[in-house]
Coordinates of N, CA and C in Angstrom, one line a residue:
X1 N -19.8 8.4 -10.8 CA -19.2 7.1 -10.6 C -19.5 6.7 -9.1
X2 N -20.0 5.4 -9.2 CA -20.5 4.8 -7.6 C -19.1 4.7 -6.5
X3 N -19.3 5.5 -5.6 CA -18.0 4.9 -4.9 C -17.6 4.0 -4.2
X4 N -16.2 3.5 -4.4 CA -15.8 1.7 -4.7 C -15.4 1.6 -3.0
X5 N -16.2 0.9 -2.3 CA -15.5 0.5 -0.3 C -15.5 -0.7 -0.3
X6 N -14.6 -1.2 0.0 CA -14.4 -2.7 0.1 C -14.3 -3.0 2.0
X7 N -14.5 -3.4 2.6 CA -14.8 -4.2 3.6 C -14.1 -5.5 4.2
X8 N -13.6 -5.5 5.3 CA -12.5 -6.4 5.6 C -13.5 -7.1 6.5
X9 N -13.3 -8.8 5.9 CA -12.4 -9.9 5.5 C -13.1 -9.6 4.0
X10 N -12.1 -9.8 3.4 CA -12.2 -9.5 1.6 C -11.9 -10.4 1.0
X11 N -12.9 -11.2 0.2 CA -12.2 -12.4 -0.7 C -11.8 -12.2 -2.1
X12 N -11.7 -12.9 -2.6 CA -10.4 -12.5 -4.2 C -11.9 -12.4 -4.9
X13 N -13.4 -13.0 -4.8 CA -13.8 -12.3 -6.1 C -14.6 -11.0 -5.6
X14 N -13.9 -10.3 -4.3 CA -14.9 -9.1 -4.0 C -13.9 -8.0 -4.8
X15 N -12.7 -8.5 -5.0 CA -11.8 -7.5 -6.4 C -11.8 -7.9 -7.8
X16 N -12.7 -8.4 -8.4 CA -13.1 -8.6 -9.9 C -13.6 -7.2 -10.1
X17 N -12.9 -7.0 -11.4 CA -13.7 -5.7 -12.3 C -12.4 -4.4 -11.4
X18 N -11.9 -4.9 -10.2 CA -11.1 -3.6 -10.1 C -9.4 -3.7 -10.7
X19 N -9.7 -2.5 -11.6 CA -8.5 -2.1 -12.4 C -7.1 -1.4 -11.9
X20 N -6.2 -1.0 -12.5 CA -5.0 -0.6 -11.7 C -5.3 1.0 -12.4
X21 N -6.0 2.0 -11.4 CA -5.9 3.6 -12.0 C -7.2 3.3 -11.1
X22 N -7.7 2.7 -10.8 CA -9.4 3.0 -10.1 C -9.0 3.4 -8.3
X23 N -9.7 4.0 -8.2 CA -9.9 4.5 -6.2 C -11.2 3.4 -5.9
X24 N -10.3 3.4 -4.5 CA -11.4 2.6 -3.3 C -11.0 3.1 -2.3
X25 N -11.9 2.6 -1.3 CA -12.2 3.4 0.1 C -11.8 1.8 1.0
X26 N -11.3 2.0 2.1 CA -11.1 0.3 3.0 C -12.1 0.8 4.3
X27 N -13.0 -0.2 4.6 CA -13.5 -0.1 6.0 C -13.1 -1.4 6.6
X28 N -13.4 -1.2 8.0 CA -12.8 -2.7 8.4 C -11.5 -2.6 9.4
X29 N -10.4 -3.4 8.7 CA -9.3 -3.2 9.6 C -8.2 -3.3 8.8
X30 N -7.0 -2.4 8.9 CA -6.0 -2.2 8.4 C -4.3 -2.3 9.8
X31 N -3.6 -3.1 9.2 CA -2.3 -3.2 10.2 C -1.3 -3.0 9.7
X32 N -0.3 -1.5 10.4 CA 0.5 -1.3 10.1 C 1.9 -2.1 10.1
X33 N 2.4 -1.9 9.0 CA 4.0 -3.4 8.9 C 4.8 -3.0 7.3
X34 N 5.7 -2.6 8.2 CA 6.5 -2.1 7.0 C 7.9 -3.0 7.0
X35 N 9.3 -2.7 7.0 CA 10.4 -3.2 7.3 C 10.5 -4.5 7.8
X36 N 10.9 -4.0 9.6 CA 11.4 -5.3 10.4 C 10.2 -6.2 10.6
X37 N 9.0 -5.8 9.9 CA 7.8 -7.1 10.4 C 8.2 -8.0 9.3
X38 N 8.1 -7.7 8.0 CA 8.4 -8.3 7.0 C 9.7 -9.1 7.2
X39 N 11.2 -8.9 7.5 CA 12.1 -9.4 7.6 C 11.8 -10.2 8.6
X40 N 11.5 -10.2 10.0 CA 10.8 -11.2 10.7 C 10.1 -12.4 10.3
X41 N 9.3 -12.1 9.5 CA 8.6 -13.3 9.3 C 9.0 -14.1 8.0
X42 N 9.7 -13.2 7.1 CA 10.4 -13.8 5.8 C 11.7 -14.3 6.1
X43 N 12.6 -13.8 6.9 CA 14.3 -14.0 6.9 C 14.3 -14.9 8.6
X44 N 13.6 -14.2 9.1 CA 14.0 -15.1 10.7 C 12.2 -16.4 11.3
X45 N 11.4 -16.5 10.1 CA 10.0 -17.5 10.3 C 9.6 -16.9 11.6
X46 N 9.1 -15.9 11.5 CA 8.7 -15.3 12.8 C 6.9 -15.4 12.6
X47 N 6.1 -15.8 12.9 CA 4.7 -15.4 12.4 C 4.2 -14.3 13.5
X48 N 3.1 -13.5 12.3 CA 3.3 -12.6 12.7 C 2.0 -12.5 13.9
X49 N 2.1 -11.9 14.8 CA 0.9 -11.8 15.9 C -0.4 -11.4 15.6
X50 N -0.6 -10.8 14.8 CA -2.1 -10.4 13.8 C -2.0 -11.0 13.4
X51 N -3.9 -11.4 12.9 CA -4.0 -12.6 11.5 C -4.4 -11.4 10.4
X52 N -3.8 -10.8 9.2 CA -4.2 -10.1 8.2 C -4.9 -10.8 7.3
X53 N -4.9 -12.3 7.0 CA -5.7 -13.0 5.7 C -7.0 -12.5 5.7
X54 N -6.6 -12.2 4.3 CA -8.2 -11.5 3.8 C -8.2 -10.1 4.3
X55 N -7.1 -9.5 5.0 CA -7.4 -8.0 5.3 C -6.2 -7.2 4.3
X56 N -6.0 -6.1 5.1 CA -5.0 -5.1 4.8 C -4.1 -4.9 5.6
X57 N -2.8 -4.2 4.8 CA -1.6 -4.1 6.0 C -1.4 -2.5 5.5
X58 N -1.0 -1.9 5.8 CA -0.3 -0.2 5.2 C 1.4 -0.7 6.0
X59 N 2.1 0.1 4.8 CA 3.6 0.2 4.8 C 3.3 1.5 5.3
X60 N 3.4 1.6 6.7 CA 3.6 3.2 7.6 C 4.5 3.1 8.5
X61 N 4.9 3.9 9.3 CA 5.6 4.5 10.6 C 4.6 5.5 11.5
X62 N 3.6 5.1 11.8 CA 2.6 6.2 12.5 C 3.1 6.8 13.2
X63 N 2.7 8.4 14.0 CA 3.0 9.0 14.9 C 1.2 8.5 16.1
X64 N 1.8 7.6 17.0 CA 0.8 7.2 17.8 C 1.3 7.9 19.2
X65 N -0.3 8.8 20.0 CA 0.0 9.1 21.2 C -0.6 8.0 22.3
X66 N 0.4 7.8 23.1 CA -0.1 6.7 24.3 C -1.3 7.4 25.5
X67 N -2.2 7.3 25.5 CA -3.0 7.9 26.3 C -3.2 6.7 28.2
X68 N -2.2 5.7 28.3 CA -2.4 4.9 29.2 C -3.6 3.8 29.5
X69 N -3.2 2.9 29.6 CA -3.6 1.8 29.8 C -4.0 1.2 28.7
X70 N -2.8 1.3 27.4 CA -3.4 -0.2 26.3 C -4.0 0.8 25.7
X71 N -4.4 2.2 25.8 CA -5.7 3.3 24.9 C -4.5 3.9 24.6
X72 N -4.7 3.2 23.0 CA -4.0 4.8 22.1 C -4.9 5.7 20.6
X73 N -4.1 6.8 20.7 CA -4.9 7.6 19.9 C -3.9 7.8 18.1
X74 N -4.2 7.7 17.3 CA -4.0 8.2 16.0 C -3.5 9.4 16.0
X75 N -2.4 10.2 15.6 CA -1.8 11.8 15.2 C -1.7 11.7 14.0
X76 N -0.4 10.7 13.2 CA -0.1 10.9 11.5 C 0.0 9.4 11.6
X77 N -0.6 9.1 10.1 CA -0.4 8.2 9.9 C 0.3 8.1 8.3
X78 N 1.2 8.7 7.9 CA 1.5 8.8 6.3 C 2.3 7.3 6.0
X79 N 2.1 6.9 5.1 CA 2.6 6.0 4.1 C 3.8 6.2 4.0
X80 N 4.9 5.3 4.1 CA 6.3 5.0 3.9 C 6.7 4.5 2.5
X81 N 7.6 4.3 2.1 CA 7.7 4.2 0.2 C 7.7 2.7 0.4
X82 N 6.9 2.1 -0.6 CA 6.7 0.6 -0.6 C 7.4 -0.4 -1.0
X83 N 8.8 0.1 -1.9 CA 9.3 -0.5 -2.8 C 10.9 -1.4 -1.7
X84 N 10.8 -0.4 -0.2 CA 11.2 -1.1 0.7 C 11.3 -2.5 1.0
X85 N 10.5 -2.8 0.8 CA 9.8 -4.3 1.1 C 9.2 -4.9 -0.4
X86 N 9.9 -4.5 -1.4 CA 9.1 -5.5 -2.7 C 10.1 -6.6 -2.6
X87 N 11.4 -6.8 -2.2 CA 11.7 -8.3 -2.0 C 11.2 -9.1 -1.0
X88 N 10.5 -9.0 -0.4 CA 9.8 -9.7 0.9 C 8.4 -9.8 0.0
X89 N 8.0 -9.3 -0.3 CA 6.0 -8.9 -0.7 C 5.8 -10.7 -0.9
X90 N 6.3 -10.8 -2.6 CA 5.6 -12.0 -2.8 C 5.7 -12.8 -1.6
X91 N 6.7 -13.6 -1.1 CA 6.8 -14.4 0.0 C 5.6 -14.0 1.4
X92 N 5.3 -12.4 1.3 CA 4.7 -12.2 2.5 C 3.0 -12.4 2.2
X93 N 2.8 -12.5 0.7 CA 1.5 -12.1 0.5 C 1.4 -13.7 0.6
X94 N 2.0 -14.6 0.2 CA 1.9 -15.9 -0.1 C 1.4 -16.4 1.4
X95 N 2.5 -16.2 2.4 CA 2.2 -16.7 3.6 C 1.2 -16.2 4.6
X96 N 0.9 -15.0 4.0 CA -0.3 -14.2 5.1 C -1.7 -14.2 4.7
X97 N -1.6 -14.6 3.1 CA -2.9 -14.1 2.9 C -3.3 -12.7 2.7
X98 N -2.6 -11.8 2.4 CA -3.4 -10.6 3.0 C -3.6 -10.4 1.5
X99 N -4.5 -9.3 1.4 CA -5.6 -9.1 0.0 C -5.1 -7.6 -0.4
X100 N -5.0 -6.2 0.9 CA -4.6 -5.5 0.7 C -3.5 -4.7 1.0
X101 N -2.3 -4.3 -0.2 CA -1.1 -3.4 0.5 C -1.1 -2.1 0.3
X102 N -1.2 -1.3 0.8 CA -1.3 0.2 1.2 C -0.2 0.9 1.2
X103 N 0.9 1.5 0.3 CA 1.7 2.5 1.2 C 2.3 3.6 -0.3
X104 N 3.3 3.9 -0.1 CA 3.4 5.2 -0.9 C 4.5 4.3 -1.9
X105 N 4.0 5.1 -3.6 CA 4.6 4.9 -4.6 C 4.4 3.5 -4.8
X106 N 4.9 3.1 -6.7 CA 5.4 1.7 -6.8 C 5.8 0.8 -6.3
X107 N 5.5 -0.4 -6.7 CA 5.8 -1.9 -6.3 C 6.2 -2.3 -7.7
X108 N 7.4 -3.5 -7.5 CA 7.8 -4.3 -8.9 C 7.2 -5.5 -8.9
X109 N 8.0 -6.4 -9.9 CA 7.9 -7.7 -10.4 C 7.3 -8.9 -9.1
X110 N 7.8 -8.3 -7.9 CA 7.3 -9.6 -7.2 C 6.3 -9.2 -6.4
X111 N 5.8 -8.7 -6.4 CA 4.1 -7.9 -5.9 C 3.4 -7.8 -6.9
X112 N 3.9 -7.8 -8.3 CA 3.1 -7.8 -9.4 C 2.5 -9.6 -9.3
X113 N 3.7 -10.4 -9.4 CA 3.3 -11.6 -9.5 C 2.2 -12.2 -8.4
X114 N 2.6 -11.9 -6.6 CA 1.6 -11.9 -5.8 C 0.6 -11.4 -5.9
X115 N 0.4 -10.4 -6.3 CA -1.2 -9.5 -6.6 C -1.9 -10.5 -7.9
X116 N -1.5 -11.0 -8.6 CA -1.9 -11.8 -9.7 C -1.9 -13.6 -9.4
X117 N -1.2 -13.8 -8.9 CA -0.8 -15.2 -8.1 C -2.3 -15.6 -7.3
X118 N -2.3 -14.9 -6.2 CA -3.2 -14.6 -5.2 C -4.4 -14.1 -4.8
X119 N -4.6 -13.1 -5.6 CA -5.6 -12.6 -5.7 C -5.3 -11.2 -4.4
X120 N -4.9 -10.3 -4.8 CA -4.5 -8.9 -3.9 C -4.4 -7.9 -5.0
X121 N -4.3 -7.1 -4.2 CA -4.3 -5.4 -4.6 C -2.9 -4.8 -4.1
X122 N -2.2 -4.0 -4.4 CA -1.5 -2.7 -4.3 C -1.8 -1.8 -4.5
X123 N -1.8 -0.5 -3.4 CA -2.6 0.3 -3.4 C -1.8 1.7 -2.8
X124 N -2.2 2.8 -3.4 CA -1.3 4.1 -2.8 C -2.5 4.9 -2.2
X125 N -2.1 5.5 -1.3 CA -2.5 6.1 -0.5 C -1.7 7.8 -0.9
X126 N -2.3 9.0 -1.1 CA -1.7 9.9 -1.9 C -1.0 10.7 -0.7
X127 N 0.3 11.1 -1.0 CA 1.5 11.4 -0.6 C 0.8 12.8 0.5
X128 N 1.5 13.2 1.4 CA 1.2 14.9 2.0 C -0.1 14.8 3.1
X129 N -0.8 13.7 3.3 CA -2.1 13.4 4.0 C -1.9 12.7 4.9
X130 N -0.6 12.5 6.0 CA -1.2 11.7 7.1 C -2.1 12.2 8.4
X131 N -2.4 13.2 8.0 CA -3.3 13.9 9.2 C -4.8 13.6 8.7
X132 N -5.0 14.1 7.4 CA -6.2 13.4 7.1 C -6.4 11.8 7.3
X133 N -5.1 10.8 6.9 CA -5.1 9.5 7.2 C -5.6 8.8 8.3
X134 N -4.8 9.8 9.1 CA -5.3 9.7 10.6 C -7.1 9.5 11.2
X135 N -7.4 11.0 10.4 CA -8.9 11.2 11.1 C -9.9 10.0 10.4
X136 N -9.3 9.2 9.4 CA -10.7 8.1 9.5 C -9.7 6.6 10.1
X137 N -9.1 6.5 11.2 CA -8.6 5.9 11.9 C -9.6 6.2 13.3
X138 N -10.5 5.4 13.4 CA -11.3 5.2 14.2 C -11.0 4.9 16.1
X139 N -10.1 3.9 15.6 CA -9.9 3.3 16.9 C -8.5 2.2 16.6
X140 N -7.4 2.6 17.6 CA -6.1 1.6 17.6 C -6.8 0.5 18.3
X141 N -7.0 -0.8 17.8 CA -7.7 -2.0 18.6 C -6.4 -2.9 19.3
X142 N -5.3 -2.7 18.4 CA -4.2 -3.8 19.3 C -2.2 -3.0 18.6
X143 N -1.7 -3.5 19.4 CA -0.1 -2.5 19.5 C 0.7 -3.9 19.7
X144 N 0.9 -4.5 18.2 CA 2.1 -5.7 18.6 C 3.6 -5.9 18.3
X145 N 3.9 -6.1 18.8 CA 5.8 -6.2 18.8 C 6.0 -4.3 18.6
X146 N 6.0 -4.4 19.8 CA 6.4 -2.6 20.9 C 7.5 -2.4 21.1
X147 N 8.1 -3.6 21.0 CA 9.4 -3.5 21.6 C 10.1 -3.0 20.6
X148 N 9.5 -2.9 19.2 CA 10.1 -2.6 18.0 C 10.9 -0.7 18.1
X149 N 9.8 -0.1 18.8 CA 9.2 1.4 18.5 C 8.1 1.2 17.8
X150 N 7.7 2.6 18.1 CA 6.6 3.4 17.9 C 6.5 2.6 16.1
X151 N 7.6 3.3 15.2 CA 7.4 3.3 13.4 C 7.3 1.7 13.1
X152 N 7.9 0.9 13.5 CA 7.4 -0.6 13.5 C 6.5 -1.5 14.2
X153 N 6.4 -1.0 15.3 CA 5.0 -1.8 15.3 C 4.0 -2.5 15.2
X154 N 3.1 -3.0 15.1 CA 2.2 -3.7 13.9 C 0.7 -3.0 15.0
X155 N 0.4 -1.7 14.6 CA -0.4 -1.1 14.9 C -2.0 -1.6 14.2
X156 N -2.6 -2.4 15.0 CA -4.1 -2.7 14.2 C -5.2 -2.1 14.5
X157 N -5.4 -1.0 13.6 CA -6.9 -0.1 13.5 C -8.2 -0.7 12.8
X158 N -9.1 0.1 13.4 CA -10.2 -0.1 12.5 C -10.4 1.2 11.9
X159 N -10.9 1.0 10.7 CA -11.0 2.4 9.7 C -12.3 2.5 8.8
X160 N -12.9 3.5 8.8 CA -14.0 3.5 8.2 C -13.7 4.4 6.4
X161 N -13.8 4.3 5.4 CA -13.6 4.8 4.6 C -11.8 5.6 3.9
X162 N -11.2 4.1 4.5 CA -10.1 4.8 4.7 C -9.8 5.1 3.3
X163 N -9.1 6.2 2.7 CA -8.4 6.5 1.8 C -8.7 8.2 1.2
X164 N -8.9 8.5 -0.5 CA -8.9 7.4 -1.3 C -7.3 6.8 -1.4
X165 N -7.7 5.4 -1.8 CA -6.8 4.9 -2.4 C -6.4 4.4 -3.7
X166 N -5.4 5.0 -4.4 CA -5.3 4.4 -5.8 C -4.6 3.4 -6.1
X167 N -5.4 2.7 -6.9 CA -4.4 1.2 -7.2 C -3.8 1.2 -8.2
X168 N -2.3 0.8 -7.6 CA -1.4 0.7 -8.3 C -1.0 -0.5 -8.7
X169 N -1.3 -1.7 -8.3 CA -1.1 -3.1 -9.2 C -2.4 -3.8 -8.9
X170 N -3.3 -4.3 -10.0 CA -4.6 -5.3 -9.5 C -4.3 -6.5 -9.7
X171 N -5.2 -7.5 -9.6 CA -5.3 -9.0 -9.3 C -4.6 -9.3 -10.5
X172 N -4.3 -8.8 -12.1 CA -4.0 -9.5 -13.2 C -2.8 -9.1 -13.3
X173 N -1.7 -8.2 -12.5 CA -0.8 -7.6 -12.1 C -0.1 -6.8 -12.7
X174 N -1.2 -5.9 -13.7 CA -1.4 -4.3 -14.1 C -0.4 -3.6 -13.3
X175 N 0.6 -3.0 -13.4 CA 1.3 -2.2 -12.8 C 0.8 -0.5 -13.4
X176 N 0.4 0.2 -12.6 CA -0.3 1.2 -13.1 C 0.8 2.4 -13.2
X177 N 1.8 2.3 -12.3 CA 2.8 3.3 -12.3 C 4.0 2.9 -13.4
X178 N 4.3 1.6 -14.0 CA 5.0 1.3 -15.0 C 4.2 1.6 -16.5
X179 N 3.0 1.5 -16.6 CA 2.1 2.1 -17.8 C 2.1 3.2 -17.6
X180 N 2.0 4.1 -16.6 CA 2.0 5.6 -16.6 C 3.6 5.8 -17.1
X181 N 4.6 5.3 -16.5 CA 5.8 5.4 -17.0 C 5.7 5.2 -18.5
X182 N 5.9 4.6 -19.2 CA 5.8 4.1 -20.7 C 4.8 5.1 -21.0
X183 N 3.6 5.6 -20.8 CA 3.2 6.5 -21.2 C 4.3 7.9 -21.5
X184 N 4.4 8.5 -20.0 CA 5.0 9.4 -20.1 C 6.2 9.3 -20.7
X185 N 7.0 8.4 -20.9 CA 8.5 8.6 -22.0 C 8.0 8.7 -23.2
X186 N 7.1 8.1 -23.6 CA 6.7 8.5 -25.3 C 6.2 9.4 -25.4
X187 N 5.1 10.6 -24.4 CA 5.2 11.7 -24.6 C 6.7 12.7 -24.7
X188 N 7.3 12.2 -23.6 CA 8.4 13.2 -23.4 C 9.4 13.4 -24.6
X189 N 9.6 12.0 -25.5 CA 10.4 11.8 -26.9 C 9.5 13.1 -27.4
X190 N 8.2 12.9 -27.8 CA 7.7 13.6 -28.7 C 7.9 15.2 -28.4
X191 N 7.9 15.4 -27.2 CA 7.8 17.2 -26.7 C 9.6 17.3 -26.6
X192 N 10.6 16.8 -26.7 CA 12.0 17.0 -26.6 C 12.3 16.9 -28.4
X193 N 11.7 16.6 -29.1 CA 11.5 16.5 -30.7 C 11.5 18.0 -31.1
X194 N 10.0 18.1 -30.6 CA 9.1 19.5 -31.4 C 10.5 20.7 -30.6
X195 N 10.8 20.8 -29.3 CA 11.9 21.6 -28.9 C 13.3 21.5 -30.3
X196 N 13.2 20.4 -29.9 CA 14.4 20.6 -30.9 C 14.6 21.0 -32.4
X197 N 13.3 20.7 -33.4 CA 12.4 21.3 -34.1 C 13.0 23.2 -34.1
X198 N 12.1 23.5 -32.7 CA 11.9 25.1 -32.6 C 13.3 25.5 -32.0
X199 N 14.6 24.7 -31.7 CA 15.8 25.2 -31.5 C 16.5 25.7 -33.2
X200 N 15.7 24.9 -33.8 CA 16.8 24.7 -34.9 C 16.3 25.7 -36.2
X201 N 14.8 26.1 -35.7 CA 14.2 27.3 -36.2 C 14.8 28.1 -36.2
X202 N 14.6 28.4 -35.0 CA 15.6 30.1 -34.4 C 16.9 30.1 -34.9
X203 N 17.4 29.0 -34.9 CA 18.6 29.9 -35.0 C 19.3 29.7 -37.0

């Protein structure tokens, strides 16, 4: 299978044909914003100092070392749980534009509807890998609202092949981790049956 890299600034038909279970790769530029970026610009109209339209954002808390003067370097960069911010998403995807969200685990109903509304992606980044995450973080290009700390931030990298990443809601707003759910409960009925089955054997 050809491998899927999408390239930032991204328009809505450069994600046609991609499904919710498929991996891609991000090159380009990705900016970290998890929490208080989102509450800023949803609850207090703060806009935000990056322009992400047409790019990506990752829900992280990086471990960034300051090397002085404005030059910083990449340590961890792991993925924060995304479901933090699913009451902000729609509202954020609506007003930013942005195409790709990056962070750990599911997203609901209102990221589903933005990823479908808008034309975006949700996207996981697999759990236990911020060191790997790190090493295709090329270069920290800009460090906005500092005043935050370090985990808030809005750290803007450029990344070459970043991922993989699996998508968990696509443009038609497929939720891939709620169909794996429904999957797995109708397995699990069936294998808590046959147990009960072989309890009733025995005895």
């Amino acid at each position: 299978m050809e491998k899927k890299v999408l390239t930032t600034p991204i328009q809505r038909k450069d994600l046609e044909g991609i499904k919710a279970g498929d991996i891609i790769y991000l090159t380009g530029h990705i900016t970290t914003c998890r929490d208080v970026a989102h509450r800023r610009l949803i609850e207090l109209g703060r806009e935000l100092p990056v322009d992400v339209r047409d790019g990506a954002i990752l829900h992280a808390g990086p471990i960034v070392r300051d090397l002085g003067e404005d030059i910083f370097e990449m340590v961890s960069v792991g993925p924060t749980t995304s479901m933090r911010m699913e009451k902000f998403e729609y509202d954020f995807v609506k007003e930013t534009g942005v195409r790709l969200i990056v962070g750990k685990g599911g997203m609901g109903p209102n990221t589903e509807r933005a990823c479908k509304e808008f034309g975006a992606l949700h996207l996981v980044f697999p759990a236990g890998n911020a060191v790997l995450a790190a090493t295709e973080v090329e270069e920290i290009e800009s460090a906005n609202w500092r005043e935050l700390g370090m985990p808030e931030t809005l750290w803007t990298c450029r990344v070459k092949e970043f991922g993989p990443l699996i998508v968990s809601i696509d443009t038609e707003g497929n939720n891939w981790f709620e169909q794996k759910k429904v999957e797995y409960n109708a397995k699990k009925e069936e294998v808590l049956e046959s147990i009960y089955q072989e309890v009733k054997f025995i005895k």
